[in-house]
Amino acid sequence: MATTYDAMPKHHQATHDEKLVITASSLGTVFEWYDFYLYGLLATFISKVFFAGVNETTGFILALGAFAAGFAVRPFGALVFGRIGDLVGRKYTFLVTMGLMGLSTFAVGLLPGYDTIGIASPIILVTLRIVQGLALGGEYGGAATYVAEHAPNNRRGLYTSFIQITATFGLFAALLVVLGVRTGMGEDTFSGWGWRVPFLLSAVLLGVSMWIRMQLNESPVYQKMKDEGTTSKSPIKDSFGKWGNLKFVLIALFGAVAGQAVVWYTGQFYAMFYLEKILKVDGATSNYLIAIALALGTPFFVFFGWLSDKIGRKYLILGGCALASLTYFPAFHTLSNAANPALAAATANAPVVVTANDAECSFQFDPIGKNKFDASSCDIAKAFLAKSGINYTNRAAAPGTIASVAIGGQTLTAPNPAQVTGADRAAAIAAYQESIKGALADAGYPATADPDRMDKVTVVAILFYLVILVTMVYGPIAAMLVELFPTNIRYTSMSLPYHLGNGWFGGFLPTTAFAMVAATGDIYYGLWYPVVVAAATVVIGLLFLPETFRRNIDA
């Protein structure tokens, strides 16, 4: 384990080589995150093109699931490329990961849709996402380790914070490209085929990224170790097969990274999906609002990285997790009131209540796409509400009761599938959905958010607050992970907990949270996922996570 250092120079001017390392590593990683985040930004279009064989609600959740598939394999990428990085070197490993990422993203832009090649379309899409996830699993650990091993001991948090910015810059770049193409083409053209252009542009970014990374030399810490013949011969065994190191992998995962991950994905992804899918804010407006909040909040990655060099990493990360667990529910309630006040008023004044027997209700998510949600009156009642993102509560009824939906002063009884079959059932369901739509409109439920009534200042303020929490937990995390592990197995050891946390706890958050909302009818229910994980991280971190900011990683 790394030793501590006693004397810190009061001033350190970054050398030309250090600036090149930070710039080249950061820019290259920005482009990789751009590639990765495009998918999340364009999930609505992807669900329509590649998952056209299922209902709309399931299609959107499956699109988010394919997005999460890229995260699911990131730990495996961390093992594969982390091992290579500890055996061969940092530089060439992240050149390979960059090439895989860029080519996979470009291929998405050319992939035919479901209507053209059928089930092969989503299968190929998920395969490309898996390749992206494997590549990203090797990229982050390499970039963070490479920069940290060039940094002075007393400025490691500051230097690595520029790597931490890359994820937000990548998202910001993707937002700007999507907005630019969307505005330039118009909504109809963009919906038809223009959404593919940002994916195709990744070919240009790939060329630039590869050229930038080729200018770098190997990390001096790693090169010295390699020259002395002290590299690990079996990084995976040394990282995870020995309890002395494995315990710190587990502590890093559950006492820091898991909470950091859910705070990050709630603040930068779930908030965006929530605006569009639940609050019915149009995509372009959502993107603009998120972009403003990111622009305002991004400098705080560097601030909290710098601050962690002064006061430590541990309590900044755990403090951000604690704030998130305590404030997410009021923050999202405020966001709802500000972004769509008409919807918030209707929800309060004319709550929707579904009366049905729970045993006759399906879980409102079908990953196979076979369930038409028409086998019971309860399914018929809830399916439309789930698709529309309408908040509702459940009222228990006796077995055999025909389900009904109460909206304000109206009660609408669902069709009984036992009495209508075939075309008559489809017609009855369509008519019932139209009657619910009319009752919702009569009760003041808007079809879309009205931009003129939106309190944009408050919306941006809430989004900015969510981003600040992201910067607080994410700014110091790279330096902490680097400092936890010895040089000869650092790439492998830090990559796995980082990608388990961010790939699994974080990457699955949008899919899981929206499935929780669809299943319960409570638009805030999905927030329990990040709240519980963040709170658990605070407890585990306080008990077991060591402070690392004074460690000398060169020793």
Coordinates of C-alpha atoms in Angstrom, one line a residue:
M1 CA 0.0 0.0 0.0
A2 CA 1.2 3.5 -0.7
T3 CA 3.0 5.5 2.0
T4 CA 2.2 8.9 3.3
Y5 CA 4.2 12.0 2.5
D6 CA 5.0 14.7 5.0
A7 CA 6.2 17.7 3.2
M8 CA 4.1 19.4 0.5
P9 CA 5.5 22.2 -1.7
K10 CA 3.4 25.3 -1.3
H11 CA 3.5 26.1 -5.0
H12 CA 3.8 23.9 -8.0
Q13 CA 3.6 25.2 -11.6
A14 CA 2.4 22.5 -14.0
T15 CA 5.1 21.7 -16.5
H16 CA 4.6 21.6 -20.3
D17 CA 4.6 17.7 -20.2
E18 CA 2.1 17.7 -17.4
K19 CA -0.3 20.0 -19.2
L20 CA 0.1 17.8 -22.3
V21 CA -0.8 14.7 -20.3
I22 CA -3.9 16.3 -18.8
T23 CA -5.0 17.8 -22.1
A24 CA -4.5 14.8 -24.2
S25 CA -5.9 12.3 -21.7
S26 CA -8.9 14.5 -21.0
L27 CA -9.8 15.3 -24.6
G28 CA -9.5 11.7 -25.7
T29 CA -11.8 10.6 -22.8
V30 CA -14.3 13.4 -23.6
F31 CA -14.7 12.0 -27.1
E32 CA -15.2 8.5 -25.7
W33 CA -17.9 9.7 -23.4
Y34 CA -19.5 11.6 -26.3
D35 CA -19.8 8.4 -28.1
F36 CA -21.2 6.6 -25.1
Y37 CA -23.8 9.2 -24.1
L38 CA -25.2 9.8 -27.5
Y39 CA -27.2 6.6 -27.0
G40 CA -28.8 7.8 -23.8
L41 CA -29.7 11.2 -25.3
L42 CA -31.4 9.6 -28.3
A43 CA -33.1 6.7 -26.4
T44 CA -36.5 7.9 -27.5
F45 CA -35.7 7.7 -31.2
I46 CA -33.7 4.4 -30.8
S47 CA -36.8 2.8 -29.0
K48 CA -38.9 3.7 -32.1
V49 CA -36.4 2.5 -34.7
F50 CA -34.9 -0.6 -33.1
F51 CA -37.6 -1.8 -30.7
A52 CA -40.7 -1.2 -32.9
G53 CA -42.0 -4.7 -32.3
V54 CA -43.2 -4.0 -28.7
N55 CA -45.6 -1.5 -27.1
E56 CA -44.3 2.1 -26.5
T57 CA -43.7 1.8 -22.7
T58 CA -41.8 -1.5 -23.1
G59 CA -39.9 -0.1 -26.1
F60 CA -38.7 2.9 -24.1
I61 CA -37.6 0.8 -21.1
L62 CA -35.9 -1.8 -23.4
A63 CA -34.1 1.1 -25.1
L64 CA -32.9 2.2 -21.7
G65 CA -32.1 -1.5 -21.0
A66 CA -29.9 -1.6 -24.1
F67 CA -28.3 1.6 -22.8
A68 CA -27.7 -0.2 -19.5
A69 CA -26.2 -3.2 -21.4
G70 CA -23.2 -1.1 -22.2
F71 CA -22.8 -0.5 -18.5
A72 CA -23.4 -4.1 -17.5
V73 CA -20.2 -5.3 -19.3
R74 CA -18.0 -2.5 -18.2
P75 CA -16.6 -4.5 -15.2
F76 CA -15.5 -7.2 -17.7
G77 CA -13.8 -4.6 -19.8
A78 CA -12.1 -3.4 -16.6
L79 CA -10.8 -6.9 -16.0
V80 CA -9.6 -7.4 -19.6
F81 CA -8.1 -4.0 -20.3
G82 CA -7.0 -3.4 -16.7
R83 CA -4.9 -6.6 -16.8
I84 CA -3.4 -5.5 -20.2
G85 CA -2.7 -2.0 -18.8
D86 CA -0.8 -3.5 -15.8
L87 CA 1.1 -5.9 -18.0
V88 CA 1.8 -3.9 -21.2
G89 CA 1.3 -0.3 -20.2
R90 CA -1.3 2.5 -19.8
K91 CA -0.8 4.3 -23.2
Y92 CA -1.4 1.5 -25.7
T93 CA -4.3 0.1 -23.7
F94 CA -6.4 3.2 -24.0
L95 CA -5.5 3.6 -27.7
V96 CA -7.2 0.2 -28.3
T97 CA -10.2 1.0 -26.2
M98 CA -10.7 4.3 -28.0
G99 CA -10.7 2.6 -31.4
L100 CA -13.3 0.1 -30.3
M101 CA -15.5 2.8 -28.9
G102 CA -15.4 5.1 -31.9
L103 CA -16.0 2.3 -34.5
S104 CA -19.0 0.9 -32.5
T105 CA -20.6 4.3 -32.3
F106 CA -20.2 5.0 -36.0
A107 CA -21.8 1.6 -36.8
V108 CA -24.9 2.6 -34.8
G109 CA -25.4 5.4 -37.2
L110 CA -25.5 3.0 -40.2
L111 CA -27.6 0.2 -38.5
P112 CA -30.9 -0.6 -40.3
G113 CA -34.0 -0.5 -38.1
Y114 CA -36.5 -3.2 -37.0
D115 CA -38.8 -2.5 -39.9
T116 CA -35.9 -3.4 -42.3
I117 CA -34.1 -6.4 -40.8
G118 CA -36.5 -7.4 -38.0
I119 CA -35.1 -8.9 -34.7
A120 CA -31.5 -8.7 -36.0
S121 CA -31.7 -4.9 -35.6
P122 CA -32.0 -4.8 -31.8
I123 CA -29.6 -7.8 -31.4
I124 CA -26.8 -6.0 -33.4
L125 CA -27.5 -2.8 -31.5
V126 CA -27.1 -4.5 -28.1
T127 CA -23.9 -6.1 -29.4
L128 CA -22.5 -2.8 -30.4
R129 CA -23.4 -1.4 -27.0
I130 CA -21.6 -4.3 -25.3
V131 CA -18.4 -3.6 -27.4
Q132 CA -18.7 0.1 -26.3
G133 CA -19.1 -1.0 -22.6
L134 CA -16.1 -3.2 -22.8
A135 CA -14.0 -0.5 -24.3
L136 CA -15.1 2.1 -21.7
G137 CA -14.4 -0.4 -19.0
G138 CA -10.7 -0.1 -20.0
E139 CA -10.6 3.6 -20.8
Y140 CA -11.4 5.3 -17.6
G141 CA -9.0 3.4 -15.4
G142 CA -6.2 4.0 -17.9
A143 CA -6.8 7.7 -18.2
A144 CA -7.2 8.3 -14.5
T145 CA -4.1 6.2 -13.6
Y146 CA -2.0 7.8 -16.3
V147 CA -2.8 11.3 -15.1
A148 CA -2.4 10.5 -11.4
E149 CA 1.0 8.9 -12.0
H150 CA 2.1 12.2 -13.6
A151 CA 0.7 14.4 -10.9
P152 CA 2.5 15.8 -7.8
N153 CA 1.3 14.1 -4.6
N154 CA -0.3 17.3 -3.3
R155 CA -2.2 18.1 -6.5
R156 CA -3.4 14.7 -7.5
G157 CA -7.1 15.6 -6.8
L158 CA -6.8 18.7 -8.9
Y159 CA -5.1 17.0 -11.9
T160 CA -7.4 14.0 -11.9
S161 CA -10.5 16.2 -11.6
F162 CA -9.9 17.1 -15.3
I163 CA -10.5 13.4 -16.1
Q164 CA -13.6 13.6 -14.0
I165 CA -14.9 16.6 -16.1
T166 CA -14.6 14.5 -19.2
A167 CA -17.8 12.6 -18.6
T168 CA -19.8 15.8 -18.2
F169 CA -18.0 17.4 -21.1
G170 CA -18.7 14.4 -23.2
L171 CA -22.4 14.6 -22.3
F172 CA -22.3 18.4 -22.9
A173 CA -20.7 17.9 -26.4
A174 CA -23.3 15.3 -27.3
L175 CA -26.0 17.7 -26.2
L176 CA -24.6 20.5 -28.3
V177 CA -24.3 18.3 -31.4
V178 CA -27.8 16.8 -31.0
L179 CA -29.2 20.3 -30.4
G180 CA -27.4 21.7 -33.4
V181 CA -28.4 18.9 -35.8
R182 CA -31.9 18.9 -34.4
T183 CA -32.3 22.7 -34.9
G184 CA -30.6 22.8 -38.3
M185 CA -32.7 19.9 -39.8
G186 CA -36.0 20.5 -38.1
E187 CA -37.9 18.1 -35.9
D188 CA -39.4 16.0 -38.7
T189 CA -36.2 15.3 -40.5
F190 CA -34.3 14.7 -37.3
S191 CA -36.9 12.2 -36.2
G192 CA -36.8 10.5 -39.6
W193 CA -33.1 10.0 -40.1
G194 CA -31.2 13.0 -38.7
W195 CA -30.7 11.4 -35.3
R196 CA -28.1 9.2 -37.0
V197 CA -25.8 12.1 -37.9
P198 CA -24.3 12.6 -34.4
F199 CA -23.4 8.9 -34.4
L200 CA -21.7 9.2 -37.8
L201 CA -19.8 12.3 -36.7
S202 CA -17.9 10.1 -34.2
A203 CA -15.7 9.0 -37.1
V204 CA -14.1 12.5 -37.2
L205 CA -13.8 12.6 -33.4
L206 CA -12.1 9.1 -33.4
G207 CA -9.4 10.3 -35.8
V208 CA -8.7 13.4 -33.7
S209 CA -8.7 11.4 -30.5
M210 CA -6.3 8.8 -31.8
W211 CA -3.9 11.5 -33.0
I212 CA -4.0 13.3 -29.7
R213 CA -3.3 10.1 -27.7
M214 CA -0.4 9.1 -30.0
Q215 CA 1.5 12.2 -28.8
L216 CA 1.8 10.8 -25.2
N217 CA 4.6 8.7 -23.7
E218 CA 4.2 6.0 -21.1
S219 CA 3.6 6.9 -17.5
P220 CA 7.0 7.5 -15.8
V221 CA 5.9 5.6 -12.7
Y222 CA 4.9 2.5 -14.7
Q223 CA 7.9 2.8 -17.0
K224 CA 10.3 2.8 -14.0
M225 CA 8.5 -0.2 -12.5
K226 CA 8.7 -2.0 -15.9
D227 CA 12.4 -1.2 -16.3
E228 CA 13.1 -2.6 -12.8
G229 CA 11.1 -5.7 -13.5
T230 CA 8.6 -5.2 -10.7
T231 CA 5.4 -5.3 -12.7
S232 CA 2.8 -7.8 -11.6
K233 CA 2.8 -11.1 -13.5
S234 CA -0.8 -11.8 -12.6
P235 CA -2.7 -8.6 -12.0
I236 CA -6.1 -10.2 -11.6
K237 CA -4.9 -12.7 -9.1
D238 CA -3.0 -10.1 -7.1
S239 CA -5.9 -7.7 -7.2
F240 CA -8.8 -10.0 -6.3
G241 CA -7.2 -13.3 -5.1
K242 CA -5.5 -11.8 -2.0
W243 CA -7.6 -10.5 0.9
G244 CA -5.2 -7.7 1.7
N245 CA -6.1 -6.0 -1.6
L246 CA -9.6 -7.5 -2.2
K247 CA -11.0 -5.9 1.0
F248 CA -10.1 -2.4 -0.3
V249 CA -11.8 -3.3 -3.7
L250 CA -15.0 -4.1 -1.7
I251 CA -14.7 -1.0 0.5
A252 CA -14.1 1.2 -2.5
L253 CA -17.2 -0.3 -4.2
F254 CA -19.7 -0.2 -1.4
G255 CA -18.2 2.7 0.7
A256 CA -17.6 5.2 -2.1
V257 CA -18.3 4.3 -5.8
A258 CA -21.8 2.9 -5.5
G259 CA -23.1 6.1 -3.9
Q260 CA -21.1 8.2 -6.3
A261 CA -22.6 6.3 -9.2
V262 CA -26.3 6.7 -8.3
V263 CA -25.7 10.4 -7.6
W264 CA -24.1 10.9 -10.9
Y265 CA -26.7 9.1 -13.0
T266 CA -29.6 10.6 -11.1
G267 CA -28.2 14.1 -11.6
Q268 CA -27.2 13.8 -15.3
F269 CA -29.4 11.1 -16.8
Y270 CA -32.5 10.3 -14.7
A271 CA -33.3 14.0 -14.4
M272 CA -33.2 14.4 -18.2
F273 CA -35.4 11.3 -18.8
Y274 CA -37.7 12.5 -16.0
L275 CA -38.2 15.8 -17.7
E276 CA -39.1 14.2 -21.0
K277 CA -41.0 11.1 -20.0
I278 CA -42.8 12.1 -16.8
L279 CA -43.1 15.9 -17.0
K280 CA -43.7 15.9 -20.8
V281 CA -41.2 18.6 -21.5
D282 CA -40.2 18.5 -25.2
G283 CA -36.8 17.0 -26.0
A284 CA -35.2 20.1 -27.3
T285 CA -36.2 22.2 -24.3
S286 CA -35.0 19.4 -21.9
N287 CA -31.6 19.3 -23.6
Y288 CA -31.2 23.1 -23.4
L289 CA -32.1 23.2 -19.7
I290 CA -29.7 20.3 -18.9
A291 CA -27.0 21.9 -21.0
I292 CA -27.3 25.2 -19.0
A293 CA -27.1 23.4 -15.7
L294 CA -24.0 21.4 -16.9
A295 CA -22.3 24.5 -18.1
L296 CA -22.8 26.2 -14.7
G297 CA -21.9 23.2 -12.7
T298 CA -18.9 21.7 -14.6
P299 CA -16.2 24.0 -13.0
F300 CA -17.1 22.5 -9.6
F301 CA -15.5 19.2 -10.7
V302 CA -12.2 21.0 -10.6
F303 CA -13.1 22.9 -7.4
F304 CA -13.9 19.8 -5.4
G305 CA -10.9 18.0 -6.9
W306 CA -8.7 20.9 -5.7
L307 CA -10.5 21.0 -2.3
S308 CA -9.9 17.3 -1.8
D309 CA -6.2 18.0 -2.0
K310 CA -6.7 20.3 1.0
I311 CA -9.2 18.6 3.3
G312 CA -9.3 15.0 2.0
R313 CA -11.5 12.9 -0.3
K314 CA -13.6 10.8 2.0
Y315 CA -15.9 13.3 3.6
L316 CA -16.5 15.2 0.4
I317 CA -17.7 12.1 -1.4
L318 CA -19.8 10.8 1.6
G319 CA -21.2 14.4 2.2
G320 CA -22.5 14.5 -1.4
C321 CA -24.1 11.1 -1.0
A322 CA -25.7 12.2 2.3
L323 CA -27.1 15.3 0.8
A324 CA -28.5 13.4 -2.2
S325 CA -30.3 10.8 0.0
L326 CA -31.8 13.6 2.1
T327 CA -32.9 16.0 -0.6
Y328 CA -33.8 14.0 -3.8
F329 CA -37.5 13.8 -3.0
P330 CA -38.0 17.5 -2.3
A331 CA -35.8 18.4 -5.2
F332 CA -37.8 16.4 -7.7
H333 CA -41.1 17.6 -6.3
T334 CA -39.9 21.1 -6.8
L335 CA -38.7 20.2 -10.3
S336 CA -42.2 18.9 -11.2
N337 CA -43.9 22.0 -9.9
A338 CA -41.6 24.3 -11.9
A339 CA -41.3 22.3 -15.2
N340 CA -45.0 21.5 -15.6
P341 CA -47.1 23.4 -13.1
A342 CA -50.3 22.4 -14.8
L343 CA -49.5 18.7 -14.4
A344 CA -48.5 19.3 -10.7
A345 CA -51.8 21.2 -10.1
A346 CA -53.9 18.5 -11.8
T347 CA -52.1 15.7 -9.8
A348 CA -52.9 17.6 -6.6
N349 CA -56.4 18.7 -7.4
A350 CA -57.7 15.7 -9.3
P351 CA -55.6 12.6 -8.3
V352 CA -56.0 9.5 -10.4
V353 CA -57.0 6.4 -8.5
V354 CA -57.1 2.8 -9.9
T355 CA -59.5 0.5 -8.1
A356 CA -58.6 -3.1 -8.9
N357 CA -57.6 -6.4 -7.4
D358 CA -53.8 -6.5 -7.2
A359 CA -53.7 -10.3 -7.9
E360 CA -55.2 -9.6 -11.4
C361 CA -52.7 -6.9 -12.3
S362 CA -49.5 -7.6 -14.4
F363 CA -46.2 -5.9 -13.7
Q364 CA -46.3 -3.0 -16.2
F365 CA -43.2 -4.0 -18.0
D366 CA -42.7 -6.8 -20.5
P367 CA -39.1 -7.4 -21.6
I368 CA -40.2 -9.9 -24.2
G369 CA -42.9 -7.7 -25.8
K370 CA -45.5 -10.4 -25.8
N371 CA -47.8 -9.0 -23.2
K372 CA -50.5 -6.7 -24.7
F373 CA -51.8 -5.9 -21.3
D374 CA -55.3 -6.7 -22.3
A375 CA -55.9 -10.0 -20.4
S376 CA -57.5 -8.3 -17.3
S377 CA -59.4 -5.1 -16.7
C378 CA -56.7 -4.0 -14.3
D379 CA -54.0 -4.3 -17.1
I380 CA -56.2 -2.4 -19.5
A381 CA -56.7 0.4 -16.9
K382 CA -53.1 0.7 -15.9
A383 CA -51.3 0.2 -19.3
F384 CA -52.5 3.5 -20.7
L385 CA -51.6 5.4 -17.5
A386 CA -48.1 3.8 -17.4
K387 CA -47.6 4.7 -21.1
S388 CA -48.7 8.3 -20.4
G389 CA -46.5 8.7 -17.3
I390 CA -49.5 9.6 -15.2
N391 CA -49.1 9.5 -11.4
Y392 CA -51.8 7.3 -9.8
T393 CA -52.5 5.5 -6.6
N394 CA -53.9 2.0 -6.1
R395 CA -57.1 1.1 -4.2
A396 CA -57.6 -2.6 -3.4
A397 CA -60.8 -4.3 -4.6
A398 CA -62.3 -7.8 -4.1
P399 CA -61.3 -10.6 -6.5
G400 CA -63.3 -10.4 -9.7
T401 CA -64.0 -6.7 -9.5
I402 CA -63.8 -4.9 -12.8
A403 CA -61.1 -2.3 -12.6
S404 CA -61.9 1.4 -12.8
V405 CA -60.0 4.6 -13.0
A406 CA -61.2 7.7 -11.0
I407 CA -60.1 11.1 -12.3
G408 CA -61.4 14.0 -10.5
G409 CA -65.2 13.6 -10.4
Q410 CA -65.3 10.9 -13.2
T411 CA -65.0 7.2 -12.7
L412 CA -64.3 5.1 -15.9
T413 CA -64.8 1.4 -15.7
A414 CA -62.5 -0.7 -17.9
P415 CA -63.7 -3.2 -20.5
N416 CA -64.1 -6.7 -19.2
P417 CA -61.9 -9.0 -21.3
A418 CA -64.2 -11.9 -20.5
Q419 CA -67.0 -10.3 -22.4
V420 CA -65.2 -8.8 -25.4
T421 CA -62.7 -10.7 -27.7
G422 CA -60.7 -10.2 -30.9
A423 CA -61.4 -7.0 -32.8
D424 CA -64.2 -6.0 -30.4
R425 CA -61.7 -6.1 -27.5
A426 CA -59.2 -3.9 -29.4
A427 CA -61.9 -1.4 -30.2
A428 CA -63.2 -1.4 -26.7
I429 CA -59.7 -0.7 -25.3
A430 CA -59.1 2.0 -27.8
A431 CA -62.4 3.7 -26.9
Y432 CA -61.6 3.3 -23.2
Q433 CA -58.2 4.9 -23.6
E434 CA -59.8 7.9 -25.5
S435 CA -62.2 8.3 -22.6
I436 CA -59.4 8.3 -20.1
K437 CA -57.5 10.9 -22.3
G438 CA -60.6 13.1 -22.3
A439 CA -61.1 12.8 -18.6
L440 CA -57.5 13.7 -18.0
A441 CA -57.9 16.7 -20.2
D442 CA -61.1 17.8 -18.4
A443 CA -59.2 17.5 -15.1
G444 CA -56.4 19.8 -16.3
Y445 CA -53.8 17.2 -17.1
P446 CA -51.8 18.7 -20.0
A447 CA -50.7 16.6 -23.0
T448 CA -47.3 18.4 -23.0
A449 CA -45.6 20.9 -20.7
D450 CA -46.4 24.6 -21.7
P451 CA -43.0 26.4 -22.2
D452 CA -44.7 29.7 -21.4
R453 CA -45.8 28.5 -17.9
M454 CA -42.6 26.8 -17.1
D455 CA -40.5 28.4 -14.4
K456 CA -37.2 27.9 -16.2
V457 CA -35.1 29.7 -13.6
T458 CA -36.2 27.2 -10.9
V459 CA -35.8 24.2 -13.2
V460 CA -32.2 25.2 -14.0
A461 CA -31.6 25.9 -10.3
I462 CA -32.7 22.4 -9.4
L463 CA -30.8 20.8 -12.2
F464 CA -27.7 22.9 -11.2
Y465 CA -28.1 21.6 -7.6
L466 CA -28.2 18.0 -8.9
V467 CA -25.1 18.6 -10.9
I468 CA -23.3 20.2 -7.9
L469 CA -24.0 16.9 -6.0
V470 CA -22.5 15.1 -8.9
T471 CA -19.3 17.2 -8.9
M472 CA -19.0 16.8 -5.1
V473 CA -18.9 13.0 -5.3
Y474 CA -17.2 12.6 -8.6
G475 CA -14.5 15.2 -8.5
P476 CA -12.4 13.5 -5.9
I477 CA -13.2 9.8 -6.7
A478 CA -10.4 9.1 -9.2
A479 CA -7.7 10.4 -6.9
M480 CA -9.1 8.3 -4.1
L481 CA -9.2 5.1 -6.2
V482 CA -5.7 5.6 -7.5
E483 CA -4.4 6.1 -3.9
L484 CA -6.0 3.0 -2.5
F485 CA -4.0 0.6 -4.6
P486 CA -0.3 -0.2 -5.4
T487 CA 1.3 0.7 -8.7
N488 CA 1.8 -2.8 -10.1
I489 CA -1.9 -3.7 -9.9
R490 CA -3.4 -0.2 -9.8
Y491 CA -5.1 -0.2 -13.3
T492 CA -6.8 -3.5 -12.6
S493 CA -7.7 -2.9 -8.9
M494 CA -9.3 0.6 -9.3
S495 CA -11.0 -0.2 -12.6
L496 CA -13.2 -3.0 -11.3
P497 CA -14.9 -1.3 -8.4
Y498 CA -15.3 1.9 -10.5
H499 CA -17.1 0.1 -13.3
L500 CA -19.0 -2.2 -11.0
G501 CA -20.4 0.8 -9.3
N502 CA -20.9 3.0 -12.3
G503 CA -21.8 0.2 -14.7
W504 CA -24.2 -1.7 -12.5
F505 CA -25.4 0.6 -9.7
G506 CA -25.4 3.7 -11.9
G507 CA -25.9 2.3 -15.4
F508 CA -29.0 0.4 -14.5
L509 CA -30.5 3.3 -12.6
P510 CA -32.7 4.8 -15.4
T511 CA -34.1 1.4 -16.4
T512 CA -34.8 0.2 -12.9
A513 CA -36.2 3.6 -11.7
F514 CA -38.6 3.8 -14.7
A515 CA -39.7 0.2 -14.3
M516 CA -40.4 1.0 -10.6
V517 CA -42.5 4.0 -11.6
A518 CA -44.4 2.0 -14.2
A519 CA -45.1 -0.8 -11.7
T520 CA -46.4 1.4 -8.9
G521 CA -47.9 4.4 -10.7
D522 CA -45.9 6.7 -8.4
I523 CA -43.8 9.0 -10.4
Y524 CA -41.4 9.6 -7.5
Y525 CA -41.1 5.9 -6.5
G526 CA -38.0 5.4 -8.7
L527 CA -36.1 7.8 -6.5
W528 CA -35.9 5.2 -3.7
Y529 CA -33.2 3.4 -5.7
P530 CA -30.6 6.2 -5.5
V531 CA -31.7 7.3 -2.1
V532 CA -31.2 3.9 -0.5
V533 CA -27.9 3.2 -2.3
A534 CA -26.5 6.6 -1.4
A535 CA -27.5 6.3 2.2
A536 CA -25.9 2.8 2.4
T537 CA -22.7 4.1 1.0
V538 CA -22.6 6.8 3.6
V539 CA -22.8 4.3 6.4
I540 CA -20.3 1.8 4.9
G541 CA -17.9 4.6 4.0
L542 CA -17.9 6.2 7.4
L543 CA -17.1 2.8 9.0
F544 CA -14.5 1.4 6.6
L545 CA -13.3 3.8 4.0
P546 CA -9.8 5.2 4.8
E547 CA -8.7 8.7 4.0
T548 CA -6.0 8.7 1.2
F549 CA -5.2 12.2 0.2
R550 CA -1.7 12.3 1.9
R551 CA -0.5 9.0 0.3
N552 CA 2.6 8.9 -1.9
I553 CA 1.6 6.6 -4.8
D554 CA 5.2 6.6 -6.2
A555 CA 6.4 4.6 -3.2

